[in-house]
PDB file of C-alpha atoms and ligand atoms in Angstrom:
ATOM      1  CA  MET R   1     -20.219 -25.870  61.004  1.00 62.00           C
ATOM      2  CA  THR R   2     -18.037 -24.228  58.349  1.00 74.00           C
ATOM      3  CA  SER R   3     -15.778 -21.342  59.182  1.00 89.00           C
ATOM      4  CA  GLY R   4     -13.935 -18.865  57.011  1.00 94.00           C
ATOM      5  CA  PRO R   5     -12.259 -15.493  57.018  1.00 97.00           C
ATOM      6  CA  ILE R   6     -13.942 -12.133  57.144  1.00 97.00           C
ATOM      7  CA  GLY R   7     -13.961 -10.343  53.788  1.00 98.00           C
ATOM      8  CA  VAL R   8     -13.484  -6.585  53.556  1.00 98.00           C
ATOM      9  CA  PHE R   9     -13.387  -4.387  50.474  1.00 98.00           C
ATOM     10  CA  ASP R  10     -13.072  -0.791  49.402  1.00 97.00           C
ATOM     11  CA  SER R  11     -12.039   1.028  46.251  1.00 96.00           C
ATOM     12  CA  GLY R  12      -8.566   1.517  47.720  1.00 92.00           C
ATOM     13  CA  ILE R  13      -6.792   2.072  51.020  1.00 92.00           C
ATOM     14  CA  GLY R  14      -9.783   3.602  52.826  1.00 93.00           C
ATOM     15  CA  GLY R  15     -11.232   0.306  53.966  1.00 96.00           C
ATOM     16  CA  LEU R  16      -7.965  -0.454  55.719  1.00 94.00           C
ATOM     17  CA  THR R  17      -9.190   1.932  58.436  1.00 93.00           C
ATOM     18  CA  VAL R  18     -12.107  -0.448  58.960  1.00 97.00           C
ATOM     19  CA  ALA R  19      -9.992  -3.606  58.628  1.00 96.00           C
ATOM     20  CA  ARG R  20      -7.657  -2.195  61.289  1.00 94.00           C
ATOM     21  CA  ALA R  21     -10.563  -1.805  63.724  1.00 96.00           C
ATOM     22  CA  ILE R  22     -11.758  -5.351  62.991  1.00 96.00           C
ATOM     23  CA  VAL R  23      -8.282  -6.784  63.547  1.00 94.00           C
ATOM     24  CA  SER R  24      -7.796  -4.788  66.708  1.00 94.00           C
ATOM     25  CA  ALA R  25     -11.047  -6.189  68.172  1.00 95.00           C
ATOM     26  CA  LEU R  26     -10.560  -9.694  66.729  1.00 94.00           C
ATOM     27  CA  PRO R  27      -6.789 -10.141  66.421  1.00 93.00           C
ATOM     28  CA  ASP R  28      -6.883 -13.868  65.640  1.00 93.00           C
ATOM     29  CA  VAL R  29      -9.449 -13.707  62.912  1.00 95.00           C
ATOM     30  CA  ASP R  30      -8.459 -14.472  59.312  1.00 95.00           C
ATOM     31  CA  LEU R  31      -9.072 -11.602  56.934  1.00 96.00           C
ATOM     32  CA  VAL R  32      -9.199 -11.137  53.172  1.00 97.00           C
ATOM     33  CA  TYR R  33      -8.993  -7.526  51.996  1.00 97.00           C
ATOM     34  CA  LEU R  34      -9.663  -6.343  48.466  1.00 97.00           C
ATOM     35  CA  GLY R  35      -8.819  -2.829  47.259  1.00 97.00           C
ATOM     36  CA  ASP R  36     -10.423  -2.208  43.868  1.00 97.00           C
ATOM     37  CA  THR R  37      -7.652   0.214  42.935  1.00 95.00           C
ATOM     38  CA  ALA R  38      -8.198  -0.208  39.187  1.00 95.00           C
ATOM     39  CA  ARG R  39     -11.617   1.410  39.505  1.00 96.00           C
ATOM     40  CA  LEU R  40     -10.978   4.031  42.205  1.00 93.00           C
ATOM     41  CA  PRO R  41     -12.561   6.487  42.788  1.00 95.00           C
ATOM     42  CA  TYR R  42     -16.029   5.057  43.287  1.00 97.00           C
ATOM     43  CA  GLY R  43     -17.230   8.376  44.689  1.00 96.00           C
ATOM     44  CA  ALA R  44     -17.461  10.134  41.325  1.00 95.00           C
ATOM     45  CA  LYS R  45     -19.430   7.339  39.642  1.00 96.00           C
ATOM     46  CA  SER R  46     -23.096   6.506  39.135  1.00 96.00           C
ATOM     47  CA  PRO R  47     -25.068   4.107  41.349  1.00 96.00           C
ATOM     48  CA  LEU R  48     -25.243   1.587  38.500  1.00 97.00           C
ATOM     49  CA  THR R  49     -21.492   1.562  37.950  1.00 98.00           C
ATOM     50  CA  VAL R  50     -20.663   1.412  41.659  1.00 98.00           C
ATOM     51  CA  THR R  51     -23.115  -1.465  42.069  1.00 98.00           C
ATOM     52  CA  ARG R  52     -21.471  -3.339  39.196  1.00 98.00           C
ATOM     53  CA  TYR R  53     -17.996  -2.840  40.655  1.00 98.00           C
ATOM     54  CA  ALA R  54     -19.073  -3.704  44.197  1.00 98.00           C
ATOM     55  CA  SER R  55     -20.753  -6.918  42.970  1.00 98.00           C
ATOM     56  CA  ARG R  56     -17.492  -8.044  41.446  1.00 98.00           C
ATOM     57  CA  CYS R  57     -15.696  -7.341  44.707  1.00 98.00           C
ATOM     58  CA  VAL R  58     -18.205  -9.381  46.703  1.00 98.00           C
ATOM     59  CA  GLY R  59     -17.970 -12.139  44.088  1.00 98.00           C
ATOM     60  CA  PHE R  60     -14.205 -12.257  44.577  1.00 98.00           C
ATOM     61  CA  LEU R  61     -14.533 -12.417  48.357  1.00 98.00           C
ATOM     62  CA  ALA R  62     -17.266 -15.061  48.168  1.00 97.00           C
ATOM     63  CA  ALA R  63     -14.991 -17.189  45.960  1.00 97.00           C
ATOM     64  CA  ALA R  64     -12.270 -16.749  48.612  1.00 96.00           C
ATOM     65  CA  GLY R  65     -14.599 -18.499  51.055  1.00 96.00           C
ATOM     66  CA  VAL R  66     -15.402 -15.627  53.389  1.00 97.00           C
ATOM     67  CA  GLU R  67     -18.100 -16.052  56.055  1.00 96.00           C
ATOM     68  CA  ALA R  68     -19.270 -12.443  55.764  1.00 97.00           C
ATOM     69  CA  VAL R  69     -18.422  -9.261  53.911  1.00 98.00           C
ATOM     70  CA  VAL R  70     -17.888  -5.796  55.341  1.00 98.00           C
ATOM     71  CA  VAL R  71     -18.421  -3.182  52.648  1.00 98.00           C
ATOM     72  CA  ALA R  72     -15.717  -0.855  54.009  1.00 98.00           C
ATOM     73  CA  CYS R  73     -16.690   1.869  51.566  1.00 98.00           C
ATOM     74  CA  ASN R  74     -19.402   4.394  52.280  1.00 98.00           C
ATOM     75  CA  THR R  75     -20.041   4.975  48.595  1.00 98.00           C
ATOM     76  CA  ALA R  76     -20.704   1.296  47.896  1.00 98.00           C
ATOM     77  CA  SER R  77     -22.684   0.983  51.156  1.00 98.00           C
ATOM     78  CA  ALA R  78     -24.832   3.987  50.228  1.00 98.00           C
ATOM     79  CA  LEU R  79     -25.440   2.965  46.628  1.00 98.00           C
ATOM     80  CA  ALA R  80     -25.194  -0.800  46.356  1.00 98.00           C
ATOM     81  CA  LEU R  81     -26.059  -2.540  49.624  1.00 98.00           C
ATOM     82  CA  PRO R  82     -29.599  -3.770  48.731  1.00 97.00           C
ATOM     83  CA  ALA R  83     -28.397  -5.024  45.331  1.00 98.00           C
ATOM     84  CA  LEU R  84     -25.434  -6.829  46.914  1.00 98.00           C
ATOM     85  CA  ARG R  85     -27.655  -8.526  49.493  1.00 98.00           C
ATOM     86  CA  GLU R  86     -30.021  -9.604  46.766  1.00 98.00           C
ATOM     87  CA  ALA R  87     -27.207 -10.949  44.592  1.00 98.00           C
ATOM     88  CA  PHE R  88     -25.549 -12.850  47.477  1.00 98.00           C
ATOM     89  CA  PRO R  89     -28.470 -13.901  49.689  1.00 97.00           C
ATOM     90  CA  ASP R  90     -26.498 -16.490  51.675  1.00 95.00           C
ATOM     91  CA  LEU R  91     -23.687 -14.153  52.675  1.00 97.00           C
ATOM     92  CA  PRO R  92     -24.063 -11.701  55.566  1.00 97.00           C
ATOM     93  CA  ILE R  93     -23.101  -8.294  54.118  1.00 98.00           C
ATOM     94  CA  LEU R  94     -22.571  -5.318  56.422  1.00 98.00           C
ATOM     95  CA  GLY R  95     -22.391  -1.725  55.247  1.00 98.00           C
ATOM     96  CA  VAL R  96     -20.787   1.212  57.025  1.00 98.00           C
ATOM     97  CA  VAL R  97     -23.473   3.903  56.709  1.00 98.00           C
ATOM     98  CA  SER R  98     -25.905   2.683  59.393  1.00 97.00           C
ATOM     99  CA  PRO R  99     -23.147   2.050  61.968  1.00 97.00           C
ATOM    100  CA  GLY R 100     -21.703   5.505  61.203  1.00 97.00           C
ATOM    101  CA  ALA R 101     -25.109   7.117  61.611  1.00 98.00           C
ATOM    102  CA  ARG R 102     -25.582   5.381  64.950  1.00 97.00           C
ATOM    103  CA  ALA R 103     -22.156   6.531  66.150  1.00 97.00           C
ATOM    104  CA  ALA R 104     -22.988  10.095  65.088  1.00 98.00           C
ATOM    105  CA  VAL R 105     -26.284  10.170  66.953  1.00 98.00           C
ATOM    106  CA  THR R 106     -24.485   8.889  70.064  1.00 97.00           C
ATOM    107  CA  ALA R 107     -21.682  11.442  69.735  1.00 97.00           C
ATOM    108  CA  SER R 108     -23.828  14.532  69.152  1.00 98.00           C
ATOM    109  CA  ARG R 109     -25.385  16.293  72.130  1.00 97.00           C
ATOM    110  CA  THR R 110     -27.096  19.055  70.155  1.00 97.00           C
ATOM    111  CA  GLY R 111     -28.410  16.947  67.267  1.00 97.00           C
ATOM    112  CA  ARG R 112     -26.581  19.147  64.764  1.00 98.00           C
ATOM    113  CA  ILE R 113     -24.464  16.780  62.716  1.00 98.00           C
ATOM    114  CA  GLY R 114     -22.191  17.395  59.732  1.00 98.00           C
ATOM    115  CA  VAL R 115     -21.411  14.646  57.240  1.00 98.00           C
ATOM    116  CA  ILE R 116     -18.548  14.761  54.760  1.00 98.00           C
ATOM    117  CA  GLY R 117     -18.241  12.134  52.053  1.00 98.00           C
ATOM    118  CA  THR R 118     -17.791  11.489  48.381  1.00 97.00           C
ATOM    119  CA  GLU R 119     -20.059  13.164  45.844  1.00 97.00           C
ATOM    120  CA  ALA R 120     -21.967   9.922  45.305  1.00 97.00           C
ATOM    121  CA  THR R 121     -22.515   9.299  49.027  1.00 98.00           C
ATOM    122  CA  VAL R 122     -23.708  12.843  49.629  1.00 98.00           C
ATOM    123  CA  ARG R 123     -25.957  12.804  46.559  1.00 97.00           C
ATOM    124  CA  SER R 124     -27.612   9.614  47.875  1.00 97.00           C
ATOM    125  CA  HIS R 125     -28.473  11.314  51.219  1.00 98.00           C
ATOM    126  CA  SER R 126     -28.016   7.897  52.833  1.00 98.00           C
ATOM    127  CA  TYR R 127     -26.489   9.399  55.953  1.00 98.00           C
ATOM    128  CA  ARG R 128     -29.260  11.941  56.344  1.00 98.00           C
ATOM    129  CA  GLU R 129     -31.849   9.186  56.042  1.00 98.00           C
ATOM    130  CA  ALA R 130     -30.015   6.842  58.409  1.00 98.00           C
ATOM    131  CA  ILE R 131     -29.545   9.587  61.016  1.00 98.00           C
ATOM    132  CA  HIS R 132     -33.165  10.709  60.726  1.00 98.00           C
ATOM    133  CA  ALA R 133     -34.337   7.115  61.195  1.00 98.00           C
ATOM    134  CA  LEU R 134     -32.662   7.236  64.617  1.00 98.00           C
ATOM    135  CA  ALA R 135     -33.113  10.908  65.492  1.00 98.00           C
ATOM    136  CA  PRO R 136     -35.923  12.457  63.426  1.00 98.00           C
ATOM    137  CA  THR R 137     -35.281  16.014  64.609  1.00 97.00           C
ATOM    138  CA  ALA R 138     -31.526  15.989  63.968  1.00 98.00           C
ATOM    139  CA  GLU R 139     -30.189  18.724  61.715  1.00 98.00           C
ATOM    140  CA  VAL R 140     -27.933  17.034  59.173  1.00 98.00           C
ATOM    141  CA  VAL R 141     -25.648  19.010  56.876  1.00 98.00           C
ATOM    142  CA  GLU R 142     -23.938  17.002  54.138  1.00 98.00           C
ATOM    143  CA  LEU R 143     -20.909  18.168  52.188  1.00 98.00           C
ATOM    144  CA  PRO R 144     -19.019  16.417  49.361  1.00 98.00           C
ATOM    145  CA  CYS R 145     -15.226  16.637  49.633  1.00 98.00           C
ATOM    146  CA  PRO R 146     -13.981  14.930  46.440  1.00 96.00           C
ATOM    147  CA  LEU R 147     -10.359  16.040  46.763  1.00 97.00           C
ATOM    148  CA  LEU R 148      -9.784  14.203  50.035  1.00 96.00           C
ATOM    149  CA  VAL R 149      -9.659  10.666  48.602  1.00 93.00           C
ATOM    150  CA  PRO R 150      -6.735  11.424  46.243  1.00 92.00           C
ATOM    151  CA  LEU R 151      -4.910  13.253  49.049  1.00 94.00           C
ATOM    152  CA  ALA R 152      -5.298  10.236  51.337  1.00 92.00           C
ATOM    153  CA  GLU R 153      -4.313   7.837  48.542  1.00 88.00           C
ATOM    154  CA  VAL R 154      -1.055   9.711  47.852  1.00 88.00           C
ATOM    155  CA  GLY R 155      -0.335   9.941  51.559  1.00 89.00           C
ATOM    156  CA  TRP R 156      -0.330  13.743  51.838  1.00 92.00           C
ATOM    157  CA  ILE R 157      -1.308  13.722  55.479  1.00 93.00           C
ATOM    158  CA  ASP R 158       0.788  16.449  57.069  1.00 93.00           C
ATOM    159  CA  HIS R 159       0.911  18.657  53.991  1.00 96.00           C
ATOM    160  CA  PRO R 160       0.027  22.321  53.351  1.00 97.00           C
ATOM    161  CA  VAL R 161      -2.138  21.432  50.346  1.00 98.00           C
ATOM    162  CA  THR R 162      -4.204  19.074  52.501  1.00 98.00           C
ATOM    163  CA  ARG R 163      -4.549  21.709  55.211  1.00 98.00           C
ATOM    164  CA  LEU R 164      -5.682  24.349  52.705  1.00 98.00           C
ATOM    165  CA  THR R 165      -8.104  21.933  51.056  1.00 98.00           C
ATOM    166  CA  LEU R 166      -9.614  21.037  54.420  1.00 98.00           C
ATOM    167  CA  GLU R 167      -9.932  24.691  55.422  1.00 98.00           C
ATOM    168  CA  THR R 168     -11.674  25.499  52.145  1.00 98.00           C
ATOM    169  CA  TYR R 169     -14.173  22.647  52.556  1.00 98.00           C
ATOM    170  CA  LEU R 170     -14.777  22.914  56.275  1.00 98.00           C
ATOM    171  CA  ALA R 171     -14.851  26.667  56.983  1.00 98.00           C
ATOM    172  CA  PRO R 172     -18.362  27.276  55.574  1.00 97.00           C
ATOM    173  CA  LEU R 173     -19.638  24.035  57.100  1.00 96.00           C
ATOM    174  CA  VAL R 174     -18.610  24.858  60.659  1.00 97.00           C
ATOM    175  CA  ARG R 175     -19.130  28.618  60.481  1.00 95.00           C
ATOM    176  CA  ASP R 176     -22.646  28.480  59.017  1.00 95.00           C
ATOM    177  CA  HIS R 177     -23.805  25.462  61.043  1.00 96.00           C
ATOM    178  CA  ALA R 178     -23.299  24.904  64.766  1.00 96.00           C
ATOM    179  CA  ILE R 179     -22.514  21.211  64.363  1.00 98.00           C
ATOM    180  CA  ASP R 180     -20.980  19.365  67.312  1.00 97.00           C
ATOM    181  CA  ALA R 181     -20.258  16.097  65.469  1.00 98.00           C
ATOM    182  CA  LEU R 182     -18.715  15.510  62.074  1.00 98.00           C
ATOM    183  CA  VAL R 183     -19.119  12.146  60.374  1.00 98.00           C
ATOM    184  CA  LEU R 184     -16.107  11.094  58.327  1.00 98.00           C
ATOM    185  CA  GLY R 185     -18.478   9.519  55.809  1.00 97.00           C
ATOM    186  CA  CYS R 186     -15.792   8.035  53.604  1.00 97.00           C
ATOM    187  CA  THR R 187     -13.427   5.376  54.869  1.00 96.00           C
ATOM    188  CA  HIS R 188     -10.453   7.236  53.417  1.00 94.00           C
ATOM    189  CA  TYR R 189     -11.048  10.225  55.689  1.00 96.00           C
ATOM    190  CA  PRO R 190      -9.866   8.705  59.006  1.00 95.00           C
ATOM    191  CA  VAL R 191      -6.421   8.629  57.365  1.00 93.00           C
ATOM    192  CA  LEU R 192      -6.667  12.449  57.511  1.00 96.00           C
ATOM    193  CA  GLU R 193      -8.147  12.543  61.012  1.00 96.00           C
ATOM    194  CA  GLY R 194      -5.161  14.443  62.484  1.00 97.00           C
ATOM    195  CA  PRO R 195      -5.274  17.338  60.000  1.00 98.00           C
ATOM    196  CA  ILE R 196      -9.094  17.416  60.089  1.00 98.00           C
ATOM    197  CA  ALA R 197      -9.053  17.786  63.879  1.00 98.00           C
ATOM    198  CA  ALA R 198      -6.353  20.470  63.675  1.00 98.00           C
ATOM    199  CA  VAL R 199      -8.219  22.492  61.039  1.00 98.00           C
ATOM    200  CA  LEU R 200     -11.492  22.298  63.006  1.00 98.00           C
ATOM    201  CA  ALA R 201      -9.747  23.417  66.198  1.00 97.00           C
ATOM    202  CA  ALA R 202      -8.283  26.395  64.334  1.00 97.00           C
ATOM    203  CA  LEU R 203     -11.591  27.308  62.636  1.00 97.00           C
ATOM    204  CA  VAL R 204     -13.800  27.099  65.734  1.00 97.00           C
ATOM    205  CA  PRO R 205     -11.525  27.093  68.787  1.00 96.00           C
ATOM    206  CA  ASP R 206     -14.453  27.502  71.194  1.00 95.00           C
ATOM    207  CA  ARG R 207     -16.463  24.544  69.931  1.00 95.00           C
ATOM    208  CA  ARG R 208     -15.539  20.898  70.325  1.00 96.00           C
ATOM    209  CA  ILE R 209     -16.606  18.928  67.289  1.00 98.00           C
ATOM    210  CA  ALA R 210     -16.503  15.159  67.735  1.00 98.00           C
ATOM    211  CA  LEU R 211     -15.113  13.241  64.770  1.00 98.00           C
ATOM    212  CA  VAL R 212     -17.113  10.113  64.053  1.00 97.00           C
ATOM    213  CA  ASP R 213     -16.388   7.190  61.779  1.00 94.00           C
ATOM    214  CA  SER R 214     -17.907   3.777  61.255  1.00 95.00           C
ATOM    215  CA  ALA R 215     -14.960   1.493  61.940  1.00 96.00           C
ATOM    216  CA  ASP R 216     -15.614   0.585  65.579  1.00 95.00           C
ATOM    217  CA  ALA R 217     -19.388   0.583  65.167  1.00 95.00           C
ATOM    218  CA  VAL R 218     -19.352  -1.827  62.209  1.00 97.00           C
ATOM    219  CA  THR R 219     -16.854  -4.018  64.067  1.00 97.00           C
ATOM    220  CA  ARG R 220     -19.328  -4.304  66.961  1.00 96.00           C
ATOM    221  CA  GLU R 221     -22.083  -5.146  64.492  1.00 95.00           C
ATOM    222  CA  LEU R 222     -19.878  -7.853  63.026  1.00 96.00           C
ATOM    223  CA  GLN R 223     -19.118  -9.305  66.474  1.00 95.00           C
ATOM    224  CA  ALA R 224     -22.824  -9.319  67.290  1.00 95.00           C
ATOM    225  CA  LEU R 225     -23.499 -11.629  64.327  1.00 93.00           C
ATOM    226  CA  GLY R 226     -21.708 -14.402  66.243  1.00 90.00           C
ATOM    227  CA  LEU R 227     -20.217 -15.884  63.068  1.00 91.00           C
ATOM    228  CA  SER R 228     -17.914 -18.835  63.065  1.00 89.00           C
ATOM    229  CA  LEU R 229     -14.865 -17.065  61.658  1.00 91.00           C
ATOM    230  CA  SER R 230     -11.660 -18.973  61.030  1.00 92.00           C
ATOM    231  CA  LEU R 231      -8.788 -18.154  63.361  1.00 92.00           C
ATOM    232  CA  GLY R 232      -5.053 -18.033  62.794  1.00 91.00           C
ATOM    233  CA  GLY R 233      -4.490 -14.328  62.163  1.00 90.00           C
ATOM    234  CA  ARG R 234      -3.894 -14.917  58.445  1.00 91.00           C
ATOM    235  CA  ARG R 235      -4.215 -11.793  56.290  1.00 92.00           C
ATOM    236  CA  ARG R 236      -4.616 -11.858  52.556  1.00 94.00           C
ATOM    237  CA  PHE R 237      -4.516  -8.560  50.648  1.00 95.00           C
ATOM    238  CA  ALA R 238      -5.473  -8.137  47.004  1.00 97.00           C
ATOM    239  CA  VAL R 239      -5.721  -5.153  44.689  1.00 97.00           C
ATOM    240  CA  THR R 240      -6.968  -4.842  41.125  1.00 97.00           C
ATOM    241  CA  ASP R 241      -4.120  -2.583  39.966  1.00 94.00           C
ATOM    242  CA  LEU R 242      -0.641  -1.373  40.875  1.00 84.00           C
ATOM    243  CA  PRO R 243       0.248  -2.616  44.341  1.00 81.00           C
ATOM    244  CA  ASP R 244       3.045  -0.318  45.512  1.00 82.00           C
ATOM    245  CA  ARG R 245       1.196   2.619  47.012  1.00 83.00           C
ATOM    246  CA  PHE R 246      -1.349   0.313  48.585  1.00 89.00           C
ATOM    247  CA  ARG R 247       1.427  -1.819  49.996  1.00 90.00           C
ATOM    248  CA  SER R 248       3.080   0.998  51.920  1.00 87.00           C
ATOM    249  CA  MET R 249      -0.188   2.047  53.539  1.00 86.00           C
ATOM    250  CA  ALA R 250      -1.207  -1.533  54.346  1.00 89.00           C
ATOM    251  CA  GLU R 251       2.210  -2.199  55.849  1.00 88.00           C
ATOM    252  CA  ALA R 252       1.929   0.941  57.949  1.00 84.00           C
ATOM    253  CA  PHE R 253      -1.389  -0.374  59.276  1.00 84.00           C
ATOM    254  CA  PHE R 254      -0.726  -4.105  59.483  1.00 82.00           C
ATOM    255  CA  GLY R 255       2.812  -4.204  60.045  1.00 72.00           C
ATOM    256  CA  GLY R 256       6.145  -5.069  60.385  1.00 65.00           C
ATOM    257  CA  GLY R 257       7.582  -7.732  58.222  1.00 67.00           C
ATOM    258  CA  GLY R 258       5.610  -6.848  55.096  1.00 74.00           C
ATOM    259  CA  ILE R 259       2.290  -8.102  53.829  1.00 85.00           C
ATOM    260  CA  ALA R 260       1.312 -10.703  51.251  1.00 86.00           C
ATOM    261  CA  LEU R 261      -0.265  -8.753  48.405  1.00 92.00           C
ATOM    262  CA  GLU R 262      -1.560 -10.052  45.093  1.00 94.00           C
ATOM    263  CA  VAL R 263      -2.912  -8.291  42.024  1.00 96.00           C
ATOM    264  CA  VAL R 264      -6.175  -9.803  40.800  1.00 96.00           C
ATOM    265  CA  ASP R 265      -8.295  -9.286  37.717  1.00 93.00           C
ATOM    266  CA  LEU R 266     -12.012  -8.915  38.402  1.00 91.00           C
TER     267      LEU R 266
HETATM  268  N1  LIG M   1     -13.466   4.883  50.604  1.00 75.82           N
HETATM  269  C1  LIG M   1     -14.636   5.056  49.838  1.00 75.82           C
HETATM  270  C2  LIG M   1     -15.794   5.537  50.648  1.00 75.82           C
HETATM  271  O1  LIG M   1     -15.862   5.241  51.806  1.00 75.82           O
HETATM  272  C3  LIG M   1     -14.642   5.650  48.493  1.00 75.82           C
HETATM  273  C4  LIG M   1     -13.525   6.364  47.925  1.00 75.82           C
HETATM  274  C5  LIG M   1     -13.723   6.485  46.434  1.00 75.82           C
HETATM  275  O2  LIG M   1     -13.410   5.507  45.754  1.00 75.82           O
HETATM  276  O3  LIG M   1     -14.226   7.514  45.970  1.00 75.82           O
HETATM  277  O4  LIG M   1     -16.683   6.194  50.158  1.00 75.82           O
END
């Protein structure tokens, strides 16, 4: 039986939040991560363009010998998953929208669920459909938050501009809708989890709103596949454009003595 690393990709640093969950559950597994930083953001682009970009990413990971691919990008999962599976029929390809929807349905007691994501993800209504497939009577409110990806990419976590941006996006969502769970429907958003939680607590101090993301849920889905993944804890990181900003975030997540990072042309 062959074995190989797990492949993970996103448009940028966001998928590192998923890779971190995979590595924390499977510390010995080999991992190849691709950040398509030359083409970021995916979230403002059309389904056709995102599908084209995502296919190149999967092609790169397939050539790297991965056993399976985790599409650690909600936008690509929402827009491109069927096309990717068709183009790479022999490769298990997991998206993050269904696991996120499942986590949301588990987390919500009232069935009133908010979803924030990129414009493309929200326009696709993939989360609404995935949540309704599990909980047909759930009330799902979706909101695009396009400024959050650049804020996460530049690392403005504890920053007044980020706080104000979050307040502006989230105030109408939580005041007009009694949601008790909020899906961080973009893998960049968990980077801003601290400020998101703080802003929600200030906006609706009497209501606890659970923050939900897909990282742990997709990791469990991956484990359930029972793949023969290669072990050794090797990590390979690649980006399609300037490595420096990516490097500092990846090092913050994966540590210590620096990471091996290459720039590739797709
Ligand atoms: N991190 C990605 C997502 O989960 C997309 C960010 C972007 O490129 O717009 O949707």
